[in-house]
XYZ file of C-alpha atoms in Angstrom:
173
model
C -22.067 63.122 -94.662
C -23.045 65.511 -91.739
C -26.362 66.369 -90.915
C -27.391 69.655 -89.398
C -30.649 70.833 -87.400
C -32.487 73.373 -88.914
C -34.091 76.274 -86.804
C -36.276 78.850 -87.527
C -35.716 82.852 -87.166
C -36.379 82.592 -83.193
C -33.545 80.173 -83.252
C -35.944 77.404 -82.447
C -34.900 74.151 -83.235
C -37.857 72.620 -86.078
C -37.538 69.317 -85.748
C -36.088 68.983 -89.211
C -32.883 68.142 -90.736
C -30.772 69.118 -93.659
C -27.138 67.570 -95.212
C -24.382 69.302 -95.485
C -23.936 70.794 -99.227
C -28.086 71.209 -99.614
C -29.231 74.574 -100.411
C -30.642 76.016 -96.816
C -34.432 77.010 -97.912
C -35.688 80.203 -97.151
C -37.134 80.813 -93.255
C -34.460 78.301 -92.209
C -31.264 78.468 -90.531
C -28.216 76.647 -89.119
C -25.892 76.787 -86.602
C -22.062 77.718 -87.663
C -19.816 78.311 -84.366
C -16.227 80.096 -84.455
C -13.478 79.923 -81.565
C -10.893 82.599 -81.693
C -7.793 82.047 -79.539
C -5.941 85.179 -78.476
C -2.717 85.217 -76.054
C -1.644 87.746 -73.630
C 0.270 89.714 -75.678
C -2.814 90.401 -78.057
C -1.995 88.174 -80.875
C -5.203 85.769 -82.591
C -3.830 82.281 -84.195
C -5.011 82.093 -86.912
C -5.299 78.736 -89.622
C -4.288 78.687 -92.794
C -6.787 76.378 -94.942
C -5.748 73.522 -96.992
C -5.698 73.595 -100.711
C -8.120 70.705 -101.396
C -11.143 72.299 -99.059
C -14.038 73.709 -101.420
C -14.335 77.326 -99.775
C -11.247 79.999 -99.606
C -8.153 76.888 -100.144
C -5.118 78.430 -98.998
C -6.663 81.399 -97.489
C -5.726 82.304 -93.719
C -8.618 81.864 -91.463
C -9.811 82.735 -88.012
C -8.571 79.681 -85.511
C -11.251 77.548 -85.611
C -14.844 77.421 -87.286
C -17.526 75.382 -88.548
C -21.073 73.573 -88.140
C -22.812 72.237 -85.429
C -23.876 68.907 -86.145
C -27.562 67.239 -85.391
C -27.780 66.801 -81.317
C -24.689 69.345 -80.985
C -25.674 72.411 -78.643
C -23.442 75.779 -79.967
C -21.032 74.708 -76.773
C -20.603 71.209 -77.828
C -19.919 72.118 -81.851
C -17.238 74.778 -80.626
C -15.477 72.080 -78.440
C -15.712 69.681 -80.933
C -14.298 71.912 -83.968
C -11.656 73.100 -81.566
C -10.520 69.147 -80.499
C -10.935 68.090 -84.354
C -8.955 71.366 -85.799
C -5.894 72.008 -83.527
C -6.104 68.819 -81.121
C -6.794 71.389 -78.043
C -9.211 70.387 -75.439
C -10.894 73.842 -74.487
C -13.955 73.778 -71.802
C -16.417 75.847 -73.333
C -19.668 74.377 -71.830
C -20.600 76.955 -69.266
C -20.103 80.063 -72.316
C -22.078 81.641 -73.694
C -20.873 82.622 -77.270
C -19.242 86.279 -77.079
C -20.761 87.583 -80.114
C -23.455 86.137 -82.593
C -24.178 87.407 -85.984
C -26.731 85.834 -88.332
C -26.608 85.467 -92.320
C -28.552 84.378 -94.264
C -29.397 80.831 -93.402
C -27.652 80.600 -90.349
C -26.332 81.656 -86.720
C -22.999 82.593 -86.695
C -21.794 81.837 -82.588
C -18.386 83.338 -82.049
C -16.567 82.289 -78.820
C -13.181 84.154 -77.465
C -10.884 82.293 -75.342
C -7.225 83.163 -74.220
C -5.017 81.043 -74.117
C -1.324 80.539 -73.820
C -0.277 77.984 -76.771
C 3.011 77.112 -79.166
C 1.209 77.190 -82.636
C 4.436 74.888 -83.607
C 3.071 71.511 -81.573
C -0.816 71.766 -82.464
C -2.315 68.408 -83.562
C -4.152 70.184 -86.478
C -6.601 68.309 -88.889
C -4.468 67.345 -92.299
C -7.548 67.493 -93.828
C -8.719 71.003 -93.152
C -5.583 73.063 -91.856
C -2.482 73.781 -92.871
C -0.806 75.368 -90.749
C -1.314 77.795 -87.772
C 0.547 80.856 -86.408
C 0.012 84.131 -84.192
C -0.972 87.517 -85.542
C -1.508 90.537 -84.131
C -4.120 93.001 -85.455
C -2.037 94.384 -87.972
C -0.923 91.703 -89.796
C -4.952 90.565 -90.302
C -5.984 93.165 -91.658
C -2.761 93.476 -94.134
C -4.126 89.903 -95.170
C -7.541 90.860 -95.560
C -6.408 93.592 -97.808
C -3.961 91.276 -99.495
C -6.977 89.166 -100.367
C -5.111 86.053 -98.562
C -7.720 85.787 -95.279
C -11.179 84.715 -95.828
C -12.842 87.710 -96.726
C -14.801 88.721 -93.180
C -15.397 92.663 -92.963
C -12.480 94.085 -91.566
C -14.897 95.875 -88.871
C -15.857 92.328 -87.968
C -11.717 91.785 -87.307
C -11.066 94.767 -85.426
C -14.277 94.121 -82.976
C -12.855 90.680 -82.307
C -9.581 92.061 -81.391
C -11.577 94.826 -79.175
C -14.032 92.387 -77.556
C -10.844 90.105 -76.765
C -10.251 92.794 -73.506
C -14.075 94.611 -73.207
C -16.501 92.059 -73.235
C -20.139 93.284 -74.561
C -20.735 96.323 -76.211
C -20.262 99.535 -73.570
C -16.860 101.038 -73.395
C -15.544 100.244 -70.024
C -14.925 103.401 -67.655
């Protein structure tokens, strides 16, 4: 069973613990990170869920997500779900997450990396994926409207796919 910090609003860690499945109480948060891999040619991989996990089975997914466990810095969790999801060492300990939304009862820590990669000869988890393939902005966003990719705002998609070339949030000149 996995045990998460808690931290409060400031994103200060509290000291206190929670498992994974217990209802986050209110004024507490935790940490959820998200890698999205996209290759020169402007394509995201993209995992499709297995059928036995509890949340969206079968849906397609963004390449890699999920919680940061007690100890784990936002860096460490990302490298960790990236190693444990698709077998891909990534170096993500000098980053700084490229966008970070909150929810309710959490931090949301979204990392973009390009990379070159055959989808075909990933070492992904049998337990939480799939399978994996490249898709280009288009294609999301038909699967978000199909109802077969988790169901993130389709805003939230097409920034991704924007912040993949113009870091931040100014239009470049």
């Amino acid at each position: 069973m996995e045990t998460w910090d808690i931290y409060d609003v400031r994103r200060r860690p509290t000291g206190r613990t929670m498992l994974r499945g217990e209802a986050v109480q209110a004024g507490d948060y935790h940490l959820v990170v998200h890698v999205i891999f996209f290759n020169r040619a402007g394509q995201m991989l993209i995992q499709q869920r297995q059928s036995c996990k509890r949340s969206w089975p079968e849906y397609w997914d963004i390449s890699v997500g999920g919680c940061a466990i007690q100890g784990e810095s936002s860096q460490q969790a990302a490298m960790r779900e990236v190693r444990e999801e698709l077998g891909l060492l990534v170096d993500l300990s000098a980053a700084a997450p490229d966008l970070t939304l909150s929810f309710p009862g959490g931090f949301d820590d979204m990392y973009i990396v390009e990379r070159e990669l055959e989808a075909e000869t990933l070492e992904l988890q049998a337990e939480e994926v799939k399978t994996a393939r490249w898709a280009d902005r288009r294609e999301i966003l038909a699967l978000l409207a199909q109802g077969d990719f988790v169901p993130y705002r389709p805003s939230l998609m097409e920034l991704l796919f924007d912040l993949r070339d113009h870091k931040g949030g100014l239009m470049s000149r």
